[in-house]
Each structure stands twice: as C-alpha cells, then as structure tokens.
Coordinates of C-alpha atoms and ligand atoms in Angstrom, one line a residue:
M1457 CA -37.2 20.4 8.7
V1458 CA -39.2 23.3 10.2
A1459 CA -39.7 21.4 13.4
N1460 CA -36.2 21.3 14.6
K1461 CA -35.3 24.9 13.7
R1462 CA -34.3 27.0 16.6
D1463 CA -36.0 30.3 17.4
Y1464 CA -34.4 33.1 15.5
Y1465 CA -34.3 35.4 18.5
E1466 CA -32.7 32.7 20.6
V1467 CA -30.1 32.1 17.8
L1468 CA -29.0 35.8 17.9
G1469 CA -29.5 36.1 21.7
L1470 CA -32.2 38.8 21.2
K1471 CA -35.6 39.7 22.7
R1472 CA -38.8 40.0 20.8
E1473 CA -38.7 43.8 21.2
S1474 CA -35.1 44.2 20.1
S1475 CA -34.5 47.1 17.8
P1476 CA -33.2 46.8 14.2
D1477 CA -29.9 48.2 15.4
E1478 CA -29.7 45.5 18.1
V1479 CA -30.5 42.9 15.5
K1480 CA -27.7 44.1 13.3
R1481 CA -25.2 44.2 16.2
A1482 CA -26.1 40.8 17.4
F1483 CA -25.7 39.3 13.9
R1484 CA -22.4 41.1 13.4
Q1485 CA -21.1 39.6 16.7
A1486 CA -22.4 36.1 15.9
A1487 CA -21.0 36.2 12.4
L1488 CA -17.6 37.3 13.5
K1489 CA -17.6 34.7 16.2
Y1490 CA -18.5 31.8 14.1
H1491 CA -16.9 32.7 10.8
P1492 CA -14.8 29.6 9.9
D1493 CA -11.8 31.8 9.2
R1494 CA -11.7 32.7 12.9
N1495 CA -13.4 29.8 14.5
R1496 CA -12.1 26.3 13.7
E1497 CA -14.4 24.5 16.1
P1498 CA -16.6 21.9 14.5
G1499 CA -20.1 23.2 14.0
A1500 CA -19.0 26.8 13.7
E1501 CA -19.9 26.9 10.1
D1502 CA -23.5 25.7 10.9
K1503 CA -23.8 28.3 13.6
F1504 CA -22.6 30.9 11.1
K1505 CA -25.3 29.8 8.7
E1506 CA -28.0 29.6 11.3
A1507 CA -27.2 33.2 12.4
S1508 CA -27.3 34.4 8.8
E1509 CA -30.7 32.9 8.3
A1510 CA -32.0 34.4 11.6
Y1511 CA -30.6 37.8 10.5
E1512 CA -32.1 37.6 7.0
V1513 CA -35.5 37.2 8.6
L1514 CA -35.3 39.5 11.6
S1515 CA -33.6 42.4 9.6
D1516 CA -36.5 42.5 7.2
P1517 CA -39.6 44.2 8.8
Q1518 CA -42.1 42.2 6.7
R1519 CA -40.5 38.8 7.3
R1520 CA -40.0 39.6 11.0
Q1521 CA -43.7 40.4 11.3
L1522 CA -44.7 37.1 9.6
Y1523 CA -42.2 35.2 11.9
D1524 CA -43.5 37.0 15.0
R1525 CA -47.0 36.0 14.2
Y1526 CA -46.7 32.5 12.7
G1527 CA -43.2 31.3 13.6
H1528 CA -41.1 29.4 11.1
A1529 CA -44.2 28.1 9.3
G1530 CA -45.2 31.7 8.5
L1531 CA -42.1 32.1 6.4
N1532 CA -42.7 29.3 4.0
G1533 CA -42.5 30.8 0.5
A1534 CA -41.4 34.2 1.9
G1535 CA -38.2 33.9 -0.1
T1536 CA -35.5 33.3 2.4
H1537 CA -32.3 31.8 1.2
D1538 CA -31.3 28.2 1.9
F1539 CA -28.2 29.1 3.7
S1540 CA -27.3 25.5 4.5
S1541 CA -26.5 24.9 0.9
M1542 CA -24.5 28.1 0.4
R1543 CA -20.8 28.6 0.7
V1544 CA -19.7 30.7 3.7
D1545 CA -17.9 33.1 1.3
D1546 CA -21.1 33.7 -0.6
I1547 CA -23.1 34.4 2.5
F1548 CA -20.4 36.7 3.7
S1549 CA -20.4 38.7 0.6
M1550 CA -24.2 38.9 0.7
F1551 CA -23.9 40.7 4.0
G1552 CA -20.5 42.1 3.2
D1553 CA -21.3 45.8 3.9
L1554 CA -22.1 44.9 7.5
F1555 CA -18.5 44.0 8.2
G1556 CA -16.6 46.7 6.6
D1557 CA -12.9 45.8 6.3
V1558 CA -12.8 43.3 9.2
F1559 CA -11.7 40.5 6.8
A1560 CA -10.0 42.7 4.3
A1561 CA -6.6 42.1 5.7
G1562 CA -4.6 39.0 4.8
P1563 CA -5.5 36.4 2.2
A1564 CA -9.2 36.6 2.1
R1565 CA -11.1 33.3 2.3
E1566 CA -13.8 34.7 0.1
D1567 CA -11.5 34.9 -2.8
R1568 CA -10.0 31.4 -2.8
G1569 CA -9.2 29.9 -6.2
V1570 CA -10.9 26.8 -7.5
D1571 CA -9.2 23.4 -7.0
I1572 CA -9.3 21.0 -10.0
R1573 CA -8.3 17.4 -10.4
T1574 CA -6.4 15.2 -12.8
E1575 CA -5.1 11.7 -12.7
L1576 CA -1.8 9.9 -13.4
T1577 CA -0.9 6.3 -13.6
L1578 CA 2.4 4.8 -12.4
T1579 CA 4.0 1.4 -12.8
L1580 CA 5.0 -0.5 -9.6
S1581 CA 8.6 0.2 -10.5
E1582 CA 7.9 3.9 -10.5
V1583 CA 6.3 3.6 -7.1
A1584 CA 9.5 2.0 -5.9
T1585 CA 11.8 4.8 -7.2
G1586 CA 9.4 7.8 -7.1
A1587 CA 8.7 9.6 -10.4
E1588 CA 8.6 12.9 -12.1
R1589 CA 5.8 13.4 -14.5
S1590 CA 5.0 16.1 -16.9
I1591 CA 1.2 16.7 -17.0
R1592 CA -0.5 18.6 -19.7
Y1593 CA -4.0 19.8 -18.9
T1594 CA -6.5 22.5 -19.7
R1595 CA -7.6 25.1 -17.2
E1596 CA -9.4 28.4 -17.0
E1597 CA -7.2 31.4 -16.6
V1598 CA -7.8 35.0 -16.2
C1599 CA -8.3 36.6 -19.6
D1600 CA -5.1 38.4 -20.7
R1601 CA -6.9 41.1 -22.7
C1602 CA -9.3 42.3 -20.0
G1603 CA -7.5 41.1 -16.9
G1604 CA -10.6 39.2 -15.9
S1605 CA -13.1 42.0 -15.8
G1606 CA -14.9 40.7 -18.9
A1607 CA -15.3 44.3 -20.1
A1608 CA -14.0 45.8 -23.3
P1609 CA -11.4 48.5 -22.9
G1610 CA -13.1 51.6 -21.6
A1611 CA -16.5 49.9 -20.9
K1612 CA -18.1 50.5 -17.6
R1613 CA -19.2 47.9 -15.1
T1614 CA -22.6 47.9 -13.5
T1615 CA -23.9 45.9 -10.6
C1616 CA -26.0 43.0 -11.9
R1617 CA -29.7 43.8 -11.3
T1618 CA -30.8 40.1 -11.3
C1619 CA -28.8 39.1 -8.3
G1620 CA -28.1 42.6 -6.9
G1621 CA -24.4 41.8 -6.9
Y1622 CA -24.8 38.7 -4.7
K1623 CA -23.6 36.5 -7.6
V1624 CA -26.2 33.9 -6.7
V1625 CA -30.0 33.7 -7.1
E1626 CA -32.6 31.4 -5.6
R1627 CA -34.5 28.9 -7.7
Q1628 CA -37.9 27.7 -6.5
A1629 CA -39.5 24.6 -7.9
S1630 CA -42.9 23.2 -6.9
V1631 CA -43.4 19.5 -6.9
G1632 CA -46.9 18.8 -5.7
F1633 CA -47.2 20.4 -2.3
F1634 CA -43.5 20.8 -1.9
V1635 CA -41.5 23.9 -2.7
S1636 CA -37.8 23.3 -3.0
R1637 CA -35.4 26.1 -3.0
T1638 CA -31.8 26.0 -4.3
V1639 CA -29.2 28.7 -4.7
V1640 CA -27.6 28.8 -8.1
E1641 CA -25.1 31.0 -9.9
C1642 CA -26.8 34.0 -11.3
P1643 CA -27.5 33.4 -15.0
T1644 CA -27.5 37.0 -16.0
C1645 CA -24.0 37.9 -14.8
R1646 CA -22.7 34.3 -14.7
G1647 CA -21.9 34.6 -11.0
R1648 CA -19.8 37.7 -11.3
G1649 CA -22.2 40.1 -9.6
F1650 CA -21.7 42.8 -12.2
L1651 CA -22.2 43.4 -15.9
A1652 CA -19.4 44.5 -18.1
G1653 CA -21.3 47.0 -20.3
Q1654 CA -19.5 46.0 -23.4
D1655 CA -18.0 42.5 -23.4
C1656 CA -14.3 41.9 -24.0
D1657 CA -13.7 40.4 -27.4
A1658 CA -11.2 37.8 -26.3
C1659 CA -13.3 36.1 -23.7
A1660 CA -16.9 37.2 -24.7
G1661 CA -17.3 38.8 -21.3
S1662 CA -16.5 35.8 -19.2
G1663 CA -13.2 37.2 -18.0
R1664 CA -11.7 33.8 -18.4
S1665 CA -10.0 31.9 -21.1
E1666 CA -9.0 28.2 -21.4
K1667 CA -5.3 27.6 -21.6
Q1668 CA -3.2 24.5 -22.1
R1669 CA -0.7 24.1 -19.3
T1670 CA 2.2 21.7 -18.4
V1671 CA 3.3 21.1 -14.9
T1672 CA 5.9 18.8 -13.5
V1673 CA 4.6 16.6 -10.7
K1674 CA 7.0 14.9 -8.3
V1675 CA 5.6 11.7 -7.0
P1676 CA 7.4 10.4 -3.8
P1677 CA 8.5 6.8 -3.6
G1678 CA 6.0 4.5 -1.9
V1679 CA 2.9 6.3 -3.0
H1680 CA -0.4 4.4 -2.8
E1681 CA -3.3 4.0 -5.2
G1682 CA -5.9 6.7 -4.6
Q1683 CA -3.5 9.2 -3.0
S1684 CA -3.3 12.7 -4.4
I1685 CA -0.3 14.9 -5.2
R1686 CA -1.1 18.6 -4.8
V1687 CA 0.4 21.2 -7.2
R1688 CA -0.1 24.5 -5.4
G1689 CA -1.5 27.2 -7.7
G1690 CA -2.2 24.7 -10.5
G1691 CA -6.0 25.1 -10.2
E1692 CA -8.3 27.8 -11.5
P1693 CA -8.7 31.4 -10.5
S1694 CA -10.9 32.8 -7.8
A1695 CA -13.9 35.0 -8.5
N1696 CA -11.9 38.2 -8.7
G1697 CA -8.9 36.5 -10.3
A1698 CA -6.4 37.3 -7.7
N1699 CA -5.8 33.7 -6.4
Y1700 CA -5.4 30.3 -8.1
G1701 CA -6.6 27.1 -6.6
D1702 CA -4.6 23.8 -6.5
L1703 CA -4.3 21.0 -8.9
H1704 CA -4.8 17.6 -7.3
C1705 CA -3.3 14.6 -9.2
L1706 CA -5.0 11.4 -8.3
V1707 CA -2.5 8.5 -8.4
H1708 CA -3.3 5.2 -9.9
V1709 CA -0.9 2.2 -9.8
Q1710 CA -0.9 -0.1 -12.8
P1711 CA -1.2 -3.8 -11.8
H1712 CA 2.0 -5.7 -12.2
P1713 CA 1.9 -9.0 -14.2
F1714 CA 3.6 -10.9 -11.4
L1715 CA 3.8 -8.9 -8.2
E1716 CA 0.9 -8.1 -6.0
R1717 CA 1.2 -5.2 -3.5
D1718 CA 0.4 -5.6 0.2
G1719 CA 1.2 -2.3 1.8
D1720 CA 5.0 -2.0 1.5
H1721 CA 5.4 -5.7 0.8
L1722 CA 5.1 -7.6 -2.5
L1723 CA 3.7 -11.0 -3.0
C1724 CA 4.7 -13.3 -5.9
R1725 CA 3.0 -16.6 -6.4
V1726 CA 5.3 -19.1 -8.3
P1727 CA 4.1 -22.4 -9.7
I1728 CA 6.6 -25.3 -9.3
S1729 CA 6.3 -28.9 -10.4
I1730 CA 5.8 -31.9 -8.1
A1731 CA 9.3 -33.1 -8.8
Q1732 CA 10.8 -29.6 -8.0
A1733 CA 8.9 -29.5 -4.7
A1734 CA 10.0 -33.1 -3.7
L1735 CA 13.5 -32.9 -4.9
G1736 CA 14.3 -29.2 -4.4
A1737 CA 15.3 -26.8 -7.2
H1738 CA 16.6 -23.4 -8.1
I1739 CA 13.9 -21.2 -9.6
E1740 CA 14.0 -17.8 -11.1
V1741 CA 11.6 -15.2 -9.6
P1742 CA 10.8 -11.6 -10.7
T1743 CA 11.6 -8.7 -8.5
L1744 CA 11.3 -5.0 -9.2
R1745 CA 15.1 -4.9 -9.7
G1746 CA 15.2 -7.8 -12.1
K1747 CA 15.3 -11.6 -12.0
R1748 CA 16.6 -13.4 -9.0
S1749 CA 17.3 -17.1 -8.4
I1750 CA 16.1 -18.7 -5.2
R1751 CA 16.6 -22.2 -3.8
I1752 CA 13.6 -24.4 -3.1
P1753 CA 14.7 -27.1 -0.6
P1754 CA 13.6 -30.7 -1.1
G1755 CA 10.3 -31.5 0.5
T1756 CA 8.8 -28.1 0.0
Q1757 CA 5.0 -28.0 0.7
F1758 CA 2.2 -26.3 -1.2
G1759 CA 1.9 -22.6 -0.1
A1760 CA 5.4 -22.5 1.5
T1761 CA 6.8 -18.9 1.5
F1762 CA 10.3 -17.5 1.0
T1763 CA 11.1 -14.0 1.9
L1764 CA 13.4 -11.7 -0.1
D1765 CA 14.4 -9.0 2.4
G1766 CA 14.2 -5.5 1.2
E1767 CA 12.8 -6.3 -2.2
G1768 CA 9.5 -4.7 -1.5
L1769 CA 8.5 -1.0 -1.8
P1770 CA 9.8 1.9 0.2
N1771 CA 7.6 3.2 3.0
L1772 CA 6.1 6.6 2.0
R1773 CA 7.1 8.2 5.3
T1774 CA 10.1 6.3 6.6
G1775 CA 11.6 5.2 3.2
R1776 CA 12.2 1.7 4.7
R1777 CA 11.8 -1.0 2.2
G1778 CA 9.3 -3.8 2.7
N1779 CA 10.0 -7.4 1.6
E1780 CA 9.0 -9.6 -1.3
V1781 CA 7.4 -12.8 -0.4
I1782 CA 7.6 -15.7 -2.8
Q1783 CA 4.8 -18.3 -2.3
V1784 CA 5.1 -21.6 -4.1
L1785 CA 2.2 -23.3 -5.6
I1786 CA 2.7 -26.9 -6.6
E1787 CA 1.2 -27.8 -9.9
V1788 CA -0.1 -31.3 -10.6
P1789 CA 0.4 -32.1 -14.3
R1790 CA -2.9 -32.3 -16.2
K1791 CA -1.5 -34.5 -19.0
L1792 CA 1.2 -37.1 -18.7
T1793 CA 3.3 -38.7 -21.5
R1794 CA 3.3 -42.4 -21.6
E1795 CA 6.8 -42.5 -19.9
Q1796 CA 5.8 -40.1 -17.2
E1797 CA 2.7 -42.1 -16.4
D1798 CA 4.7 -45.4 -16.2
L1799 CA 7.2 -43.8 -13.9
L1800 CA 4.4 -42.3 -11.7
R1801 CA 2.6 -45.7 -11.5
R1802 CA 5.9 -47.3 -10.4
F1803 CA 6.4 -44.5 -7.9
A1804 CA 2.8 -45.0 -6.5
E1805 CA 3.5 -48.8 -6.0
I1806 CA 6.6 -48.1 -4.0
E1807 CA 4.9 -45.3 -2.1
T1808 CA 2.1 -47.7 -0.9
R1809 CA 4.7 -50.0 0.4
H1810 CA 6.9 -47.2 1.9
P1811 CA 4.6 -44.3 2.5
G1812 CA 6.2 -40.9 3.3
P1813 CA 6.3 -39.7 7.0
E1814 CA 3.2 -37.4 6.9
S1815 CA 0.9 -39.7 5.1
K1816 CA 2.0 -42.7 7.2
S1817 CA 1.0 -41.0 10.4
F1818 CA -2.2 -39.8 8.9
F1819 CA -3.3 -43.2 7.7
E1820 CA -2.3 -44.9 10.9
R1821 CA -4.3 -42.4 12.9
L1822 CA -7.2 -42.9 10.5
K1823 CA -7.1 -46.6 10.9
A1824 CA -6.9 -46.3 14.7
Y1825 CA -9.9 -43.9 14.6
F1826 CA -12.2 -46.4 12.8
T1827 CA -11.1 -49.4 14.8
G1828 CA -11.7 -47.6 18.1
Q1829 CA -8.1 -47.8 19.3
P1830 CA -6.8 -45.0 21.3
E1831 CA -4.8 -42.6 19.3
D1832 CA -1.1 -42.7 20.2
Q1833 CA 0.7 -39.5 20.1
Ligands
LIG2835 ZN1 -11.5 39.2 -21.6
LIG2836 ZN1 -26.2 38.5 -11.3

C-alpha cells in the first residue's frame, strides 16, 4: 500500500521548503477544489482524501520531519488517520476551522440525515394496479426534551477530550507484524464531539429517542422485485439533528400460484389432456382480472402458445400493458381405466393403419434413411 502512494508535496503541489502557511493554503485550495459538493467528477473524493492525508502529515512539524527523512515508510505508526475509510463530512469537520464559512451557506452536506431501509411485499395484482401501503416502523428521532443536545436543562456542553471534537477516534490493532488502523465513532462522546455535562433524563444523554412512526407509501403500478420506493425525510436525523434522511422501502413481489412474470408479460402454463389437444376444447385460464375462457383448436401441439393481449402488467414508465401468454402442456394419463385402455388400444390399431400426417412423413423418411434411398422432399 505504501508503494503506490504519491509524494505528499506533489499531491499538494508544494516544494520541500514550502512554509507552513503555504502548506495550509495549498491544502485549502485542493480541498475546496475536490470537495464532492463542488466537484462531481469521478475520483474527486479520492483526491480530496489524498490531499487531506498529505496535509495532516505536512502540517505537523514532527510528522513532516519523519516524512522528509524516511518517506512514507517513516510514518508507519506515527498515527495518521486512514482517510480512505472516512466519510468526507468527517474529514471536513476535522479540518473545519481552515475553511471558515465557505460551506456554511445552503444545505450543508456535512449534516445529512441517515437513510434507513424497510421492506414491503406486494401481490402480483397489486403490482398491476399500484398500491398504497401504511408502513409502521421504528426510527430514532431527536429527543423532544433536550432538542437533541443530550444535556439536562441548564447543563453546559464541553468539547469531548477523547476525540477533541472530531467525533471519531482511531483504533490500532497489531496482528503479528501488521498494524491495522480503523476510524471508529468516539466511544466517550458517542460520536457527538462534545459532552453534555449533565445528561438529559429522557434520552440518557444520547439526544435521540426511538419512536414508532407510520408513513403511507405509494407504490406505482408495474414496480419490480428489488426496487426501492423512497420516502423523503422518513429516515433518521443528522448529527446535529437539523435534517432527516430518507426511508427506502425495498419491494418484494409475492409469487403468484399460476402466473409467472417475465418483464411486463405474464406466462401461464396450462395442462390439457391428449383428447383436448387432438379434438380442440374451451379451457378456463387465470388472469389478474379473473378467469377467462380460451379456445384450443383441434390438433394443438405440446408447448403451443396463445396470447391474451393486454392481460400482462403495466410498464412502470409508459403504463402500457404487457400480454399474458398461455402455454399448453399436454398431459399423458398415468393411469387408465379398463374402458380407456380398450379405446386407446383400438385407437392405436387404427393409427398404425392410418398414421397421422406428421408421423407418416417421419416414418417414411426414417425408412428411406435406413434403406439408403434418397430422401424425397
Ligand atoms: Zn434528551
Ligand atoms: Zn469524543
């Protein structure tokens, strides 16, 4: 990992002899340039993190000296953050005082709410019509009593000394020769960056309380298994409690006992008897709007399909309905009554003397094949 790291001076466009002020200015420029709020190019976030790492080292005289002397290898164990695993917002608040109020205007990215997820299951008929569902779920909300501060009335907040207000701390773990570093939520202040002095009774200082909530989710017709419906503001509050994230409802579609979905089309496999296939029949088939009768013509073959126009599902975007396709499967009876067997034997005798058109040509071609006669078309 150390091998493909870029030179920190190069990252910030600095010279070895650049002054601390120049280091600060260069980082400020790079961070503003690559902050994902302003720069939507792919890779901007990585560049932002790379610049942050370079700044953390070069802005600290001791670390800078180690780096100047031994390069990246000299910093192993010198306690730099693993920026690649940190959220941009957290990095930004780490160096927040460098930026003043550059990002203060507008909805700040660093105070986005937390998205949460729930699931809902629809029948195929509900997919066809669209559905409205009441969903009851539990979420964290800002504590009513303390307004999210976690402090008892009149108690004073102090900056957390464990994390210095950064809300996160670094954990080091040694496994053999390897030292792994991860950034975790500060356990002392539980990721708030401050201590409440005296905790609020209602939320025990967390600033949050669990609440039951009901929302109505509108599912559009034609939705697919695995899609999500977003309920804006249905999620959990941001760090300072000003914004709520979204609730994502993951859609499941219950399998239908007879109808199989294929995009916007439906497939129904219907078994018919040999006699029905040979003689033709009217059969009843299921659709999403009820039973329908269709005509099977005489001489229907195994696997033949019949299309019911517009009996499929509406397209999610266009609303155009797909079709329902009926596929017939011809069932050979497993058990015959005495009478059925007699009749079928009688049928077989006649059939050998007067074979049907398909089998006739097949057996004639087969005979010709084995006697070496040229096949006639
Ligand atoms: Zn409270
Ligand atoms: Zn802390």
